[in-house]
Coordinates of C-alpha atoms and ligand atoms in Angstrom, one line a residue:
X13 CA 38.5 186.7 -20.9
X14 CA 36.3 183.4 -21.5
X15 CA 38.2 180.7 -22.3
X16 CA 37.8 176.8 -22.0
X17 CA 40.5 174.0 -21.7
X18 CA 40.7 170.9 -23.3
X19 CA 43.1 168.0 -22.7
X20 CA 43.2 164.5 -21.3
X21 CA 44.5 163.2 -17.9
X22 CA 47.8 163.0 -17.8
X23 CA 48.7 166.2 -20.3
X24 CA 49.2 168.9 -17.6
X25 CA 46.0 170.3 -17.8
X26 CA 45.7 171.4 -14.2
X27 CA 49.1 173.2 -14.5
X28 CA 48.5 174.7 -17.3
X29 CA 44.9 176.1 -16.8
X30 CA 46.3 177.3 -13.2
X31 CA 48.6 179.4 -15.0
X32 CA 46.1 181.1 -17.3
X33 CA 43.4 181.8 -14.5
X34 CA 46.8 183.7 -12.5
X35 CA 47.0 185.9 -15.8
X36 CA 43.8 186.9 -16.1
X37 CA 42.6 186.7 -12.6
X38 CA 39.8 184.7 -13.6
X39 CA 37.3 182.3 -12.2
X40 CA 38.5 178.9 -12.4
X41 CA 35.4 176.3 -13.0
X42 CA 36.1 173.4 -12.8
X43 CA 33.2 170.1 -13.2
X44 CA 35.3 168.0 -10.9
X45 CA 35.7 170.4 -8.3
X46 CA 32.1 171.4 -8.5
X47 CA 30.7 167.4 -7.7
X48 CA 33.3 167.1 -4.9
X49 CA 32.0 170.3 -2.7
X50 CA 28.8 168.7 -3.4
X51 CA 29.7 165.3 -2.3
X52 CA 31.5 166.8 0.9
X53 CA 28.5 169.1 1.7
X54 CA 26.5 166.2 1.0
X55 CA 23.7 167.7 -1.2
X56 CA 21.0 166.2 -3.0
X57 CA 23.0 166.9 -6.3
X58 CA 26.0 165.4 -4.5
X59 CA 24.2 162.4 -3.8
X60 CA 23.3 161.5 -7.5
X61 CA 26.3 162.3 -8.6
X62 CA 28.7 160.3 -6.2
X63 CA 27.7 156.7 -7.8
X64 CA 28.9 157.5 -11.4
X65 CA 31.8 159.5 -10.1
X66 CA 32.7 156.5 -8.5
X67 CA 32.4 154.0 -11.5
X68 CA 34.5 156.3 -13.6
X69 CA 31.2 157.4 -15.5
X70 CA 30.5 160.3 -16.8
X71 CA 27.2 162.2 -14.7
X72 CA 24.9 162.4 -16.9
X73 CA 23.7 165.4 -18.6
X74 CA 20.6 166.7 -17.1
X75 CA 22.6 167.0 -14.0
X76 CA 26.2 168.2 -15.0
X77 CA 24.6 170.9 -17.5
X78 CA 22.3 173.1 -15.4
X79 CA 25.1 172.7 -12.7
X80 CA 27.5 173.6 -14.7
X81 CA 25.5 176.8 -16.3
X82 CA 24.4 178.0 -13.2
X83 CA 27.9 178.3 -11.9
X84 CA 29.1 180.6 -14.7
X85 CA 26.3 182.8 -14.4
X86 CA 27.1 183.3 -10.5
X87 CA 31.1 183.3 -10.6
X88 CA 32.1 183.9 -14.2
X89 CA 30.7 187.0 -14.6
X90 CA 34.2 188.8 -14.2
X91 CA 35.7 186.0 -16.7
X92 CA 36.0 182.3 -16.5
X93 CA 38.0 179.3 -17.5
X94 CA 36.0 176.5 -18.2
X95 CA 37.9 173.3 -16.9
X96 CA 36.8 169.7 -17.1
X97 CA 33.4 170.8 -19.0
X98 CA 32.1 169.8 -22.0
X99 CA 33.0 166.6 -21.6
X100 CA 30.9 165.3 -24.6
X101 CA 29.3 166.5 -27.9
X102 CA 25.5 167.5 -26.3
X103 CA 27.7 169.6 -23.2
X104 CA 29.2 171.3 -26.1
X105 CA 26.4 172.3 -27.6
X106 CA 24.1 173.0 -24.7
X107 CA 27.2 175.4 -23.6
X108 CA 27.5 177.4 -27.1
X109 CA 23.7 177.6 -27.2
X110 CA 23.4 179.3 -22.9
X111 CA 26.2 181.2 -24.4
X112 CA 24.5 183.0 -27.4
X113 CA 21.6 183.3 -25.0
X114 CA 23.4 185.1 -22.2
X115 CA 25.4 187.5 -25.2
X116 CA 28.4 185.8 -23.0
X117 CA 31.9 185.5 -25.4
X118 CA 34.2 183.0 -26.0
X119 CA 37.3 183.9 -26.3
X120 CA 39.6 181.3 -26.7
X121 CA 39.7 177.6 -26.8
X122 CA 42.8 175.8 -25.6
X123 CA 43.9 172.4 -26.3
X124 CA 46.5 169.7 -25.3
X125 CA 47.4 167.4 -27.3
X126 CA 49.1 164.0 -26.1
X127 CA 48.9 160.3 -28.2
X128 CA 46.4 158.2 -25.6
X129 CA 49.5 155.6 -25.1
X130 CA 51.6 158.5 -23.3
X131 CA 48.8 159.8 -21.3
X132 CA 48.3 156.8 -19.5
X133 CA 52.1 155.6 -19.1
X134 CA 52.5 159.3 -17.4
X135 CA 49.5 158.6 -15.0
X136 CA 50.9 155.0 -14.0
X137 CA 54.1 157.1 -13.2
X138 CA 53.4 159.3 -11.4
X139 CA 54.8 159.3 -7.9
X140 CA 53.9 160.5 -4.7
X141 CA 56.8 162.1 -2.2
X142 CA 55.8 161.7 1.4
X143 CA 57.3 164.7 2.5
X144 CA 55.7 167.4 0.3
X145 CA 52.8 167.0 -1.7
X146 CA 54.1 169.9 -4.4
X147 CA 57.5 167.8 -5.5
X148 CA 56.5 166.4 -9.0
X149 CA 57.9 163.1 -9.5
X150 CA 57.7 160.6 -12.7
X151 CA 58.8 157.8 -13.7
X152 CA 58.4 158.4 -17.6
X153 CA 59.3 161.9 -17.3
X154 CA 62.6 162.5 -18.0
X155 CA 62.5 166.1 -16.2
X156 CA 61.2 165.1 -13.1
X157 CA 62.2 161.6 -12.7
X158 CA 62.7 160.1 -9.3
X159 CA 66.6 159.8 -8.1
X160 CA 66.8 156.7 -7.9
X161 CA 63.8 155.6 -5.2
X162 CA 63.3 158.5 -3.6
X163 CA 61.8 162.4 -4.3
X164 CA 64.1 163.9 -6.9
X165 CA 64.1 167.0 -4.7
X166 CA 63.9 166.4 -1.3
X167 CA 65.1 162.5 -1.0
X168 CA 61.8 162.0 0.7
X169 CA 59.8 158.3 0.5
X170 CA 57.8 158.2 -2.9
X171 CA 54.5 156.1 -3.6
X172 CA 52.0 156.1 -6.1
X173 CA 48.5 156.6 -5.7
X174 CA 46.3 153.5 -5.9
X175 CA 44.3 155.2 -8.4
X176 CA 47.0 156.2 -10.6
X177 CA 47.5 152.5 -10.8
X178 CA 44.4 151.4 -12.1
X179 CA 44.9 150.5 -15.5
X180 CA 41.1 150.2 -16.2
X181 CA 40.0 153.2 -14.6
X182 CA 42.5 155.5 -17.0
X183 CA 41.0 153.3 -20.1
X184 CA 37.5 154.2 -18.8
X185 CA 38.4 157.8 -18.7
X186 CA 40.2 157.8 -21.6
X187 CA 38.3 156.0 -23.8
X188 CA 35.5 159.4 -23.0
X189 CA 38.1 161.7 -23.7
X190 CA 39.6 160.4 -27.1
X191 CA 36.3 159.8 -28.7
X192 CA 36.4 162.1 -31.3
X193 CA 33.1 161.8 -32.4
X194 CA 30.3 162.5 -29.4
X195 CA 33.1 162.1 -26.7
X196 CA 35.8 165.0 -25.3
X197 CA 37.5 165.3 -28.5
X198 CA 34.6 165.6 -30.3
X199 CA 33.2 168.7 -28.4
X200 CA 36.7 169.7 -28.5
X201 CA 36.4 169.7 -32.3
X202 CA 33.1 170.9 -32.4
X203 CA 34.7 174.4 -31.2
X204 CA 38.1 174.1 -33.5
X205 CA 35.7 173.8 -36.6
X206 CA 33.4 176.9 -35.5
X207 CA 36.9 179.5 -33.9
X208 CA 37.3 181.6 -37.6
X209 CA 33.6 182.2 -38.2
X210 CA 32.9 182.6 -35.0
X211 CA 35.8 184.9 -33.8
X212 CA 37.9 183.3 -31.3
X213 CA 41.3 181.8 -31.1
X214 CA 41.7 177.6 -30.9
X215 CA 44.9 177.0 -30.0
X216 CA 46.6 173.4 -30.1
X217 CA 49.7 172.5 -27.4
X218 CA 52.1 170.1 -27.9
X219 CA 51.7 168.2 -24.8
X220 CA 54.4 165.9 -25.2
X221 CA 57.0 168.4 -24.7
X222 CA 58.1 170.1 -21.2
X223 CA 56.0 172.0 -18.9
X224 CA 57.9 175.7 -19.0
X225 CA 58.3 175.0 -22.6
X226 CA 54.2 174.9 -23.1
X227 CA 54.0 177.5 -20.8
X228 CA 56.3 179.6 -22.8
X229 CA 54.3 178.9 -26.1
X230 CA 50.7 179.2 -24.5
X231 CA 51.4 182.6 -22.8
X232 CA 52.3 184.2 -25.9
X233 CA 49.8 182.4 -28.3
X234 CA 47.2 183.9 -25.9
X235 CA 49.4 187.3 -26.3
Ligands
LIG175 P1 37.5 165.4 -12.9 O1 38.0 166.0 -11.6 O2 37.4 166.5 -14.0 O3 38.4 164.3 -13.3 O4 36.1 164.9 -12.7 C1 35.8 163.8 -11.8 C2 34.5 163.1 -12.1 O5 33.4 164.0 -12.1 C3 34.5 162.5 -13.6 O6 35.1 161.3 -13.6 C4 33.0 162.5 -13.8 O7 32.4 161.4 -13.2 C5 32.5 163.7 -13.2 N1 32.5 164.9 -14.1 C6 33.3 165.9 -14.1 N2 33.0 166.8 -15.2 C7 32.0 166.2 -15.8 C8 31.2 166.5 -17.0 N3 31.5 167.6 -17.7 N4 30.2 165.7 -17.4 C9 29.9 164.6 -16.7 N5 30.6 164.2 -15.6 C10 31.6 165.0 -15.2

């Protein structure tokens, strides 16, 4: 199963992705993750990449690309879900192209829709508990909404990560992500418009709505 994942920070991505990889025991490749081994193992690769990661910038192409196809090749060959990559319209194509090349499949494109306004209030609400990393708290989420001050399931301290607070950081990244027209949502599109001819399945989440609920609809979508 070959499958790629669309959808902005803030939509639930990362929960939903882990959940497909657990069903079909595949590779999970992820750009981000990728850049931050190389950052921490301090490679030459690493080393270009660290000063646009840290502007919010995308890295550009001739580095992220090669990377990127290189690590499906080694790890995907079992199946892969693409995560975080393409980012833009010349990733999307460079990846249909290596695709066709290697006789590799796509099987399914996955993507998560959420209005830009409610992707970022979601990011600036998200809190931190300081007693256990895995207890989801947010502000503007009515589900998992703090009681009162403190973690909704443990009482614990809450914060919020300086990052998550950084109102022109989240523009930065969104403004690359809803671009619909070389941007995130444009590769994203570029795949929507090719899934009939081409033979594989686009299928569009509601992210607005709650997490087991999307799971619900995205396990059996993918049937
Ligand atoms: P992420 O963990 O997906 O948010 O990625 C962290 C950072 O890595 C991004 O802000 C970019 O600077 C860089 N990055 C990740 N994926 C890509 C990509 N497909 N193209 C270019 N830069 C990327």
């Amino acid at each position: 199963m070959n499958i790629i994942i669309f959808g902005p920070n803030g939509s639930g991505k990362g929960t939903q992705g882990a959940l497909v990889k657990d069903k079909y025991n595949i590779a999970h490749i992820e750009s981000g993750v990728i850049f931050r081994e190389h950052i921490k193992n301090g490679t030459e690769l690493g080393r270009k990449a660290k000063a646009y990661i840290d502007r919010g910038e995308l890295v550009p192409d001739e580095i992220t690309i090669p990377m990127v196809l290189e690590t499906l090749k080694e790890k995907g060959s079992k199946g892969w879900l693409l995560d975080g990559f393409p980012r833009n319209m010349v990733q999307a194509q460079k990846l249909w192209e290596a695709l066709q090349a290697a006789g590799m499949k796509l099987d399914c494109v996955i993507e998560i829709l959420l209005p830009r306004e409610t992707a970022k209030k979601r990011i600036m609400g998200r809190r931190l508990c300081a007693a256990d990393n895995n207890h989801p708290n947010n502000i503007h989420i009515e589900a998992i909404k703090p009681a009162g001050n403190v973690c909704r399931v443990c009482g614990g301290a809450l914060s919020a990560r300086a990052d998550d607070q950084d109102e022109d950081a989240i523009n930065k990244r969104h403004d690359i992500y809803y671009n619909d027209v070389d941007g995130t949502l444009g590769a994203a599109y570029f795949y929507r418009d090719m899934a009939g001819a081409e033979g594989f399945k686009y299928i569009e989440l509601d992210g607005s709505k709650p997490i087991p609920q999307i799971k619900e609809e995205l396990l059996g979508r993918l049937g």
